[in-house]
Coordinates of C-alpha atoms in Angstrom, one line a residue:
P1 CA 139.9 44.6 11.3
P2 CA 142.8 42.6 13.4
L3 CA 145.5 44.4 11.1
L4 CA 143.8 47.8 11.5
A5 CA 143.8 47.1 15.5
A6 CA 147.3 46.2 15.4
V7 CA 148.3 49.0 13.7
A8 CA 146.1 51.5 15.7
G9 CA 147.6 50.1 18.9
L10 CA 151.5 50.5 17.8
A11 CA 150.6 54.0 16.8
V12 CA 149.0 54.9 19.9
A13 CA 152.1 53.2 21.6
L14 CA 154.6 55.2 19.7
L15 CA 152.5 58.5 20.2
G16 CA 152.4 58.2 24.0
A17 CA 156.2 57.3 23.8
F18 CA 157.2 60.2 21.9
A19 CA 154.5 62.6 24.1
A20 CA 156.2 61.4 27.2
S21 CA 160.0 61.8 26.2
R22 CA 159.0 65.1 24.6
R23 CA 157.7 66.5 28.1
A24 CA 160.9 64.9 29.9
G25 CA 163.1 66.5 27.5
R26 CA 161.5 70.0 28.7
V27 CA 162.6 69.6 32.1
R28 CA 165.8 71.5 33.0
P29 CA 168.7 69.2 35.1
A30 CA 168.2 71.6 38.2
E31 CA 164.3 70.4 38.1
A32 CA 165.3 66.6 37.3
L33 CA 167.4 66.6 41.0
A34 CA 164.4 68.1 42.5
D35 CA 161.4 65.7 43.9
A36 CA 158.0 67.5 43.7
V37 CA 155.7 66.5 46.6
V38 CA 152.6 67.7 45.0
D39 CA 151.5 67.2 41.1
G40 CA 151.4 70.4 39.2
R41 CA 149.0 71.3 36.6
V42 CA 147.7 67.7 35.3
M43 CA 145.4 68.9 32.4
T44 CA 148.0 70.3 30.4
V45 CA 147.4 72.6 27.0
G46 CA 147.5 69.7 24.7
R47 CA 145.3 67.5 26.4
W48 CA 142.8 70.2 26.3
V49 CA 143.5 70.5 22.8
W50 CA 143.0 66.8 22.0
S51 CA 139.9 66.5 24.1
L52 CA 137.9 68.9 22.6
L53 CA 139.0 68.0 19.1
Y54 CA 137.5 64.6 20.1
L55 CA 134.5 66.0 21.6
L56 CA 133.6 67.8 18.2
A57 CA 134.7 64.7 16.3
A58 CA 132.3 62.3 18.4
G59 CA 129.5 64.7 18.4
G60 CA 129.6 65.2 14.5
Y61 CA 129.8 61.7 14.0
M62 CA 126.9 60.8 16.2
I63 CA 124.5 63.5 14.9
S64 CA 125.4 62.3 11.4
S65 CA 124.5 58.7 12.2
M66 CA 121.4 59.8 13.6
N67 CA 120.7 61.6 10.6
A68 CA 122.0 59.5 8.0
P69 CA 121.9 60.6 4.4
A70 CA 119.8 58.5 1.8
Y71 CA 123.0 56.7 0.4
Q72 CA 124.0 55.4 4.0
L73 CA 120.7 53.6 4.4
R74 CA 121.8 51.0 1.4
A75 CA 124.0 49.4 4.0
P76 CA 121.6 46.8 5.8
G77 CA 123.2 47.6 9.1
M78 CA 122.4 51.4 8.7
R79 CA 118.5 50.6 8.7
G80 CA 116.0 49.2 11.2
P81 CA 116.1 49.2 14.9
D82 CA 118.9 46.9 15.3
S83 CA 120.9 49.9 13.6
K84 CA 119.8 51.9 16.8
A85 CA 121.3 49.3 19.1
T86 CA 124.8 49.6 16.9
W87 CA 124.5 53.3 17.5
S88 CA 124.1 53.1 21.4
L89 CA 127.0 51.0 21.5
E90 CA 129.2 53.5 19.6
M91 CA 127.7 56.3 21.5
G92 CA 128.3 54.8 24.9
T93 CA 132.1 54.3 24.0
M94 CA 132.4 57.6 22.7
V95 CA 131.3 59.2 26.0
I96 CA 133.2 56.9 27.9
I97 CA 136.4 57.9 26.2
G98 CA 135.6 61.5 26.4
L99 CA 134.9 61.5 29.9
A100 CA 138.2 59.7 30.3
M101 CA 140.0 62.1 28.7
F102 CA 138.7 64.9 31.2
A103 CA 139.7 62.8 34.0
P104 CA 142.2 65.4 35.4
L105 CA 139.4 67.8 35.7
L106 CA 136.7 65.5 37.4
V107 CA 138.8 63.2 39.5
P108 CA 140.4 65.5 42.3
P109 CA 137.0 67.1 43.2
L110 CA 135.4 64.0 43.6
V111 CA 138.4 62.7 45.6
R112 CA 138.3 65.8 47.6
A113 CA 134.3 65.4 48.4
L114 CA 134.7 61.6 49.3
A115 CA 137.6 62.1 51.4
L116 CA 136.0 63.9 54.0
P117 CA 134.4 61.4 56.4
L118 CA 137.7 59.2 55.8
P119 CA 139.3 60.6 59.0
M120 CA 136.2 59.9 61.0
L121 CA 135.8 56.4 59.4
N122 CA 139.5 55.0 59.6
G123 CA 141.2 57.6 61.7
A124 CA 144.9 58.9 60.6
A125 CA 145.0 56.1 58.0
G126 CA 142.2 57.6 56.3
L127 CA 143.3 61.2 56.7
L128 CA 146.4 59.9 55.0
A129 CA 144.9 58.3 52.3
G130 CA 142.8 61.0 51.3
R131 CA 145.9 63.6 51.5
N132 CA 147.9 61.2 49.2
A133 CA 145.2 60.8 46.8
L134 CA 144.8 64.6 46.5
A135 CA 148.6 65.3 46.5
S136 CA 149.5 62.5 43.8
A137 CA 146.8 63.6 41.3
R138 CA 148.7 61.8 38.4
R139 CA 148.7 58.7 40.2
T140 CA 145.2 59.0 41.5
I141 CA 143.8 59.5 37.8
S142 CA 146.1 56.8 36.3
T143 CA 144.7 54.4 38.9
A144 CA 141.0 55.1 38.5
T145 CA 141.0 55.4 34.7
P146 CA 141.1 52.0 34.2
V147 CA 138.7 51.2 36.8
F148 CA 136.4 53.8 35.3
L149 CA 136.4 52.2 31.8
V150 CA 135.5 48.5 33.3
V151 CA 132.7 50.1 35.2
A152 CA 131.2 52.2 32.9
L153 CA 131.7 49.8 29.9
T154 CA 129.7 47.1 31.8
G155 CA 127.4 49.5 32.8
S156 CA 126.6 51.1 29.3
V157 CA 126.8 48.1 27.2
V158 CA 124.7 45.8 29.7
G159 CA 122.2 48.8 29.9
A160 CA 121.5 49.2 26.3
G161 CA 121.5 45.6 25.6
L162 CA 118.5 45.5 28.6
A163 CA 116.9 48.3 27.1
F164 CA 116.9 46.8 23.5
A165 CA 115.6 43.3 24.7
D166 CA 113.0 45.4 26.8
A167 CA 112.0 47.1 23.2
R168 CA 111.5 43.9 21.4
D169 CA 109.1 42.7 24.3
T170 CA 107.2 45.9 24.3
E171 CA 107.1 46.0 21.0
A172 CA 105.7 42.5 20.3
R173 CA 103.0 43.3 22.6
S174 CA 102.1 46.5 21.4
M175 CA 101.9 45.7 17.7
A176 CA 99.6 42.3 18.2
A177 CA 96.4 43.0 16.8
A178 CA 95.2 39.3 16.6
P179 CA 95.1 37.8 20.5
Y180 CA 96.6 34.5 19.6
V181 CA 99.5 32.9 17.2
A182 CA 99.6 29.5 15.9
S183 CA 102.8 28.1 15.5
P184 CA 103.9 24.1 14.3
S185 CA 105.1 22.5 17.4
T186 CA 107.7 20.7 15.1
G187 CA 108.5 21.4 11.5
P188 CA 108.8 24.6 9.8
A189 CA 105.3 24.9 8.6
L190 CA 101.7 24.5 9.6
A191 CA 100.2 20.9 7.9
P192 CA 97.5 21.6 5.4
E193 CA 94.9 20.0 7.4
T194 CA 95.3 22.5 10.2
L195 CA 94.9 25.3 8.0
R196 CA 91.7 23.9 6.6
A197 CA 90.6 23.4 9.9
L198 CA 91.2 27.0 10.7
H199 CA 89.3 28.1 7.6
A200 CA 86.5 25.9 8.6
K201 CA 85.1 28.2 11.5
P202 CA 84.2 31.7 10.0
G203 CA 85.9 34.8 11.9
L204 CA 88.9 32.6 13.6
L205 CA 92.0 32.7 11.0
A206 CA 92.8 36.3 10.7
A207 CA 95.9 36.0 8.3
T208 CA 98.9 33.5 7.9
T209 CA 102.2 34.1 7.3
A210 CA 105.6 32.8 5.9
S211 CA 109.1 33.8 5.4
A212 CA 110.6 34.2 1.8
M213 CA 113.3 35.9 -0.2
V214 CA 113.2 38.3 -3.0
T215 CA 116.2 39.6 -5.2
G216 CA 116.7 42.6 -7.5
L217 CA 114.0 44.7 -5.8
G218 CA 114.3 48.2 -7.7
V219 CA 112.5 50.6 -10.4
G220 CA 115.2 49.8 -12.8
P221 CA 115.1 46.7 -15.1
L222 CA 116.3 43.1 -13.5
S223 CA 119.9 42.4 -13.8
S224 CA 123.0 40.8 -11.9
D225 CA 124.7 44.3 -12.0
E226 CA 125.0 46.5 -9.1
N227 CA 123.3 50.0 -10.1
A228 CA 122.1 52.9 -8.2
A229 CA 118.2 52.1 -8.9
N230 CA 118.2 48.2 -7.7
A231 CA 119.0 46.9 -4.5
P232 CA 122.1 44.5 -4.9
I233 CA 121.2 42.2 -2.2
P234 CA 118.4 39.5 -1.5
Y235 CA 116.1 40.6 1.1
R236 CA 114.0 38.4 3.6
A237 CA 110.3 38.9 2.9
L238 CA 107.3 38.3 4.8
V239 CA 104.2 36.5 2.6
V240 CA 100.7 37.8 4.1
N241 CA 97.9 35.9 3.5
G242 CA 95.0 38.1 4.6
D243 CA 94.7 41.6 6.1
P244 CA 98.1 42.8 7.7
A245 CA 96.2 44.9 9.8
S246 CA 94.2 42.2 11.3
A247 CA 97.8 40.6 12.7
W248 CA 99.5 43.6 13.5
R249 CA 99.0 47.4 14.2
L250 CA 101.5 48.7 11.8
H251 CA 102.3 52.3 11.6
V252 CA 101.9 53.5 8.1
T253 CA 104.1 56.0 6.8
S254 CA 102.8 56.8 3.5
G255 CA 99.9 54.7 1.2
S256 CA 97.5 52.5 2.8
L257 CA 97.2 48.9 3.4
P258 CA 93.8 48.2 1.8
Q259 CA 95.6 47.9 -1.5
F260 CA 97.8 45.4 0.0
T261 CA 96.6 42.6 -2.5
G262 CA 97.7 41.3 -5.9
A263 CA 100.6 42.4 -7.4
A264 CA 101.7 44.6 -4.5
V265 CA 104.3 45.1 -1.9
A266 CA 104.9 47.2 1.0
V267 CA 108.5 48.0 2.3
S268 CA 110.0 49.6 5.5
S269 CA 110.1 53.6 5.0
E270 CA 113.9 53.6 5.7
L271 CA 114.4 51.2 2.7
A272 CA 112.0 53.5 0.6
R273 CA 114.0 56.1 1.6
A274 CA 117.5 54.5 0.8
Y275 CA 116.7 54.1 -2.8
G276 CA 113.9 56.7 -3.3
W277 CA 110.9 54.6 -3.9
R278 CA 107.4 56.5 -3.7
V279 CA 104.4 55.1 -3.3
G280 CA 102.8 54.3 -6.6
D281 CA 106.2 53.1 -8.1
R282 CA 106.7 49.9 -9.9
L283 CA 109.2 47.6 -8.5
N284 CA 111.0 44.6 -10.5
T285 CA 111.7 41.9 -8.6
R286 CA 112.3 37.9 -8.5
L287 CA 109.7 36.0 -6.5
P288 CA 110.8 33.3 -4.3
D289 CA 110.1 30.5 -7.1
G290 CA 112.8 32.9 -9.3
T291 CA 109.9 34.3 -11.5
P292 CA 110.4 37.9 -12.5
A293 CA 107.5 40.4 -11.2
A294 CA 106.5 44.0 -11.2
L295 CA 105.0 44.7 -7.8
R296 CA 103.4 48.0 -7.2
L297 CA 104.4 49.7 -3.8
V298 CA 101.3 50.6 -1.9
A299 CA 102.4 51.6 1.5
T300 CA 105.7 52.0 3.4
V301 CA 105.7 51.1 7.2
R302 CA 107.7 52.0 10.2
P303 CA 110.6 49.7 10.8
S304 CA 110.1 47.0 13.4
F305 CA 111.9 44.5 15.3
G306 CA 109.5 41.6 14.6
L307 CA 108.8 42.2 10.9
P308 CA 111.3 42.2 7.8
E309 CA 111.6 45.0 5.7
V310 CA 109.6 43.6 2.6
L311 CA 105.7 42.5 3.0
L312 CA 104.5 40.6 0.2
P313 CA 100.7 39.5 -0.4
G314 CA 100.1 35.9 -0.9
S315 CA 98.0 36.7 -4.0
A316 CA 101.5 38.0 -5.7
L317 CA 103.0 34.5 -5.7
R318 CA 102.4 32.5 -8.4
R319 CA 103.4 29.4 -6.1
P320 CA 102.0 29.5 -2.8
V321 CA 104.4 29.1 0.4
P322 CA 103.7 26.9 3.2
A323 CA 102.5 29.0 6.0
S324 CA 104.3 28.7 9.4
R325 CA 102.4 31.3 11.5
A326 CA 98.6 31.5 11.9
Y327 CA 97.0 34.7 13.6
L328 CA 93.9 34.0 15.4
A329 CA 90.9 36.0 16.7
E330 CA 90.3 33.7 19.3
R331 CA 91.7 30.5 21.1
P332 CA 90.4 27.2 19.1
A333 CA 87.8 25.7 21.3
A334 CA 89.8 21.9 20.9
P335 CA 93.6 21.4 20.7
L336 CA 94.8 21.2 17.3
P337 CA 97.3 18.4 16.7
G338 CA 101.0 19.6 16.2
V339 CA 100.1 23.2 16.7
L340 CA 101.2 25.4 19.6
V341 CA 98.8 28.3 20.5
S342 CA 99.9 31.2 22.4
A343 CA 99.0 34.8 23.6
A344 CA 100.6 36.7 20.8
G345 CA 102.5 39.1 23.6
D346 CA 103.8 36.1 25.0
R347 CA 104.7 34.0 22.2
H348 CA 108.3 32.4 22.0
D349 CA 109.5 33.9 18.5
P350 CA 112.4 31.7 17.3
D351 CA 113.4 34.8 14.9
A352 CA 113.5 37.3 18.0
A353 CA 115.2 34.5 20.1
T354 CA 117.8 34.0 17.5
A355 CA 118.4 37.8 17.0
A356 CA 118.6 38.3 20.8
H357 CA 121.0 35.4 21.0
F358 CA 123.2 37.1 18.3
Q359 CA 123.1 40.3 20.1
R360 CA 123.9 38.9 23.3
L361 CA 127.0 37.5 21.4
T362 CA 128.0 40.8 19.9
I363 CA 127.8 42.1 23.5
L364 CA 130.3 39.6 24.7
A365 CA 132.4 39.8 21.8
I366 CA 132.7 43.7 22.4
L367 CA 132.7 43.8 26.3
A368 CA 135.2 40.7 27.0
P369 CA 138.2 41.6 25.8
A370 CA 137.8 45.2 26.6
L371 CA 137.2 44.3 30.4
L372 CA 140.0 41.9 30.2
Y373 CA 142.7 44.3 29.1
A374 CA 141.1 46.8 31.4
L375 CA 141.1 44.5 34.4
I376 CA 144.8 43.8 33.5
A377 CA 145.5 47.8 33.3
V378 CA 143.8 48.1 36.8
V379 CA 146.3 45.5 38.4
N380 CA 149.4 46.9 36.5
T381 CA 148.4 50.6 37.6
M382 CA 148.0 49.4 41.3
V383 CA 151.5 47.8 41.3
M384 CA 153.3 50.7 39.7
S385 CA 151.6 53.3 42.1
T386 CA 152.3 51.0 44.8
R387 CA 155.8 51.0 44.1
D388 CA 155.8 54.8 44.0
R389 CA 154.8 55.1 47.7
V390 CA 158.3 53.9 49.0
R391 CA 159.0 57.6 50.1
D392 CA 155.7 58.3 51.7
I393 CA 155.8 54.8 53.3
S394 CA 159.8 55.6 54.5
A395 CA 158.1 59.1 56.0
L396 CA 155.5 57.2 57.8
T397 CA 157.7 55.0 59.7
A398 CA 159.7 57.7 60.5
V399 CA 157.1 59.6 62.3
G400 CA 156.4 55.7 63.8
A401 CA 153.7 54.3 61.8
T402 CA 153.4 50.5 62.1
R403 CA 153.1 47.9 59.5
R404 CA 149.4 47.3 59.9
Q405 CA 149.1 51.1 59.4
V406 CA 150.6 51.6 56.8
S407 CA 149.0 48.8 55.1
R408 CA 145.2 50.3 56.2
A409 CA 146.3 53.8 54.9
V410 CA 147.0 52.2 51.3
A411 CA 143.8 50.1 51.2
A412 CA 141.8 53.2 52.1
E413 CA 143.4 55.2 49.4
T414 CA 142.7 52.3 46.8
T415 CA 138.9 52.2 47.9
L416 CA 139.0 55.7 47.7
T417 CA 140.2 55.8 44.3
V418 CA 138.0 52.9 43.1
L419 CA 134.7 54.4 44.6
T420 CA 135.9 57.7 42.5
A421 CA 136.2 55.9 39.3
A422 CA 132.8 53.7 40.0
L423 CA 130.9 56.8 40.8
L424 CA 131.9 58.6 37.5
A425 CA 131.0 55.2 35.6
L426 CA 127.7 55.5 37.2
A427 CA 127.4 58.9 35.8
V428 CA 128.4 58.1 32.4
T429 CA 126.0 54.9 32.5
A430 CA 123.2 57.1 33.8
L431 CA 123.5 59.6 31.0
T432 CA 123.9 57.2 28.0
Q433 CA 121.0 54.9 29.4
M434 CA 118.8 58.2 29.1
A435 CA 119.9 58.6 25.8
V436 CA 119.1 54.9 25.0
V437 CA 115.8 55.0 26.1
R438 CA 114.9 58.1 24.9
T439 CA 116.2 56.9 21.3
I440 CA 113.9 53.6 21.8
N441 CA 110.7 55.4 22.7
T442 CA 111.1 58.4 20.3
S443 CA 112.6 56.0 17.2
I444 CA 111.2 52.7 17.6
L445 CA 108.3 52.3 19.7
T446 CA 104.9 53.8 18.8
G447 CA 101.7 54.8 20.4
S448 CA 101.8 54.3 24.2
A449 CA 104.2 51.6 24.3
R450 CA 107.6 52.8 26.3
V451 CA 110.4 51.5 27.7
P452 CA 111.1 52.7 31.1
Y453 CA 114.5 54.1 32.3
T454 CA 116.3 51.8 34.7
L455 CA 119.9 51.1 35.5
P456 CA 121.9 47.7 35.4
W457 CA 122.7 47.9 39.2
T458 CA 123.5 44.5 39.2
A459 CA 126.3 44.9 36.6
L460 CA 127.4 47.8 37.9
A461 CA 127.7 46.4 41.5
L462 CA 129.6 43.2 40.4
S463 CA 132.2 45.0 38.3
A464 CA 132.7 47.7 40.8
L465 CA 133.3 44.9 43.7
V466 CA 135.5 42.9 41.1
C467 CA 137.9 46.0 40.5
L468 CA 137.9 47.0 43.9
A469 CA 138.9 43.1 44.9
L470 CA 141.9 43.3 42.6
A471 CA 142.8 46.9 43.2
V472 CA 143.2 46.2 46.9
L473 CA 144.6 42.8 46.5
S474 CA 147.2 43.7 43.9
A475 CA 148.2 46.9 45.9
L476 CA 148.6 44.9 49.3
T477 CA 150.5 42.3 47.5
S478 CA 152.8 44.8 46.0
L479 CA 153.1 46.1 49.3
R480 CA 154.8 43.5 51.1
P481 CA 158.1 43.8 49.5
V482 CA 158.4 47.4 50.4
L483 CA 157.2 46.9 53.8
R484 CA 159.9 44.3 54.3
S485 CA 162.6 46.4 53.0
T486 CA 161.3 49.2 55.3
F487 CA 160.4 47.4 58.6
P488 CA 163.6 45.0 58.5
P489 CA 162.7 41.6 60.9
P490 CA 164.3 42.0 64.4
S491 CA 167.6 40.3 64.7
R492 CA 167.6 36.8 66.6
T493 CA 170.3 36.4 69.0
R494 CA 171.9 33.2 69.5
A495 CA 171.4 31.8 73.0

């Protein structure tokens, strides 16, 4: 990936330089001597073509990824709710890039609308700021684009992360059939005397579970070679002692859970679709202790955050696996030593916490470099755009504008540009968040469980304020040498 990124960056830079030089080569000598006061057409034919091609390619990719064929589901990253989180990040990035390509169409009307109250708020400086932003459309667009990228990326990525974190909690509460869960306070497994105490009271213990690994799951013979019938990688399985329906409200897509006993297995519907498994098939596998076994597929269930893709009954194992969780029908009357009993919906799941931790690290790894380079671009474009205002500042001084009035006009124009970009980013975040929430509620959660539609207002506000502070500070800082050359200090006479 670093090599591909370096090659892609170099290719983009060369293409940009080629496009700029080609455009400059079309300018005739007489036109080069003239100085345009108002930018002409910004949305060129080439930009229209590339933007529309990008929209078609991005739309086709997103549709195909949401309706992935069976062979693509063999990649673990394409299955389960976590694949929807990856899809949401890709979707948000593609929408942001697509809207940035159409910035010449979207920015000027929004600037014109936002510039209407400026004369009333800031007098002549506000009027000049609005007119300059509209007249210098290319400068306004180039300044607004990095701000838009910062705010839109922050809003989309943080919003999707919060929505999926909320989906994990909502699913855990809605799937819990047993009201209480017992887990060891120390160590990976419950003590045997604890399990005996739970079994001693009738109706208290609903089921126990333990994590395990199975390999070579498939309809073909067991071998070390990869083939189309066998899954070539090990799978994390959950060994269930008891009725799974007494612990979770599982959404069974085919088969039935009452047959989940003996040499049986239940898998997620996406895993079964990936390899063409059907209820009744015999799946050969190696159990956690390494012994081969032929298990009958009795049910397929809808994928969920909290459960692995493979469920095994405890009776299918020749050697029992120590239980790490016990699902209880009621809270024990007396506390059990070394056991933490909590409500099923409020239980702190270490696996879920680990998954959430890695999800935050992924978001940080994706977001931090992009935001850093975008913030550098904000400062860079503001410095270059301020240096381009030398002629405008000279014209203002010729009509009697003071140093303070010029600074206020530049600050007002910068604020107008940042506000325009922030509003466009808010619209993108609202659109992507709507798609994310709809995907969660229709593809992941079942029944009456729903994730509410909310926007990450704190992240949006903080990113917009940071961009505004950097933009205004860099604009005014780069304006100082221009003002010094335009407003020379008064000469001092010797006494």
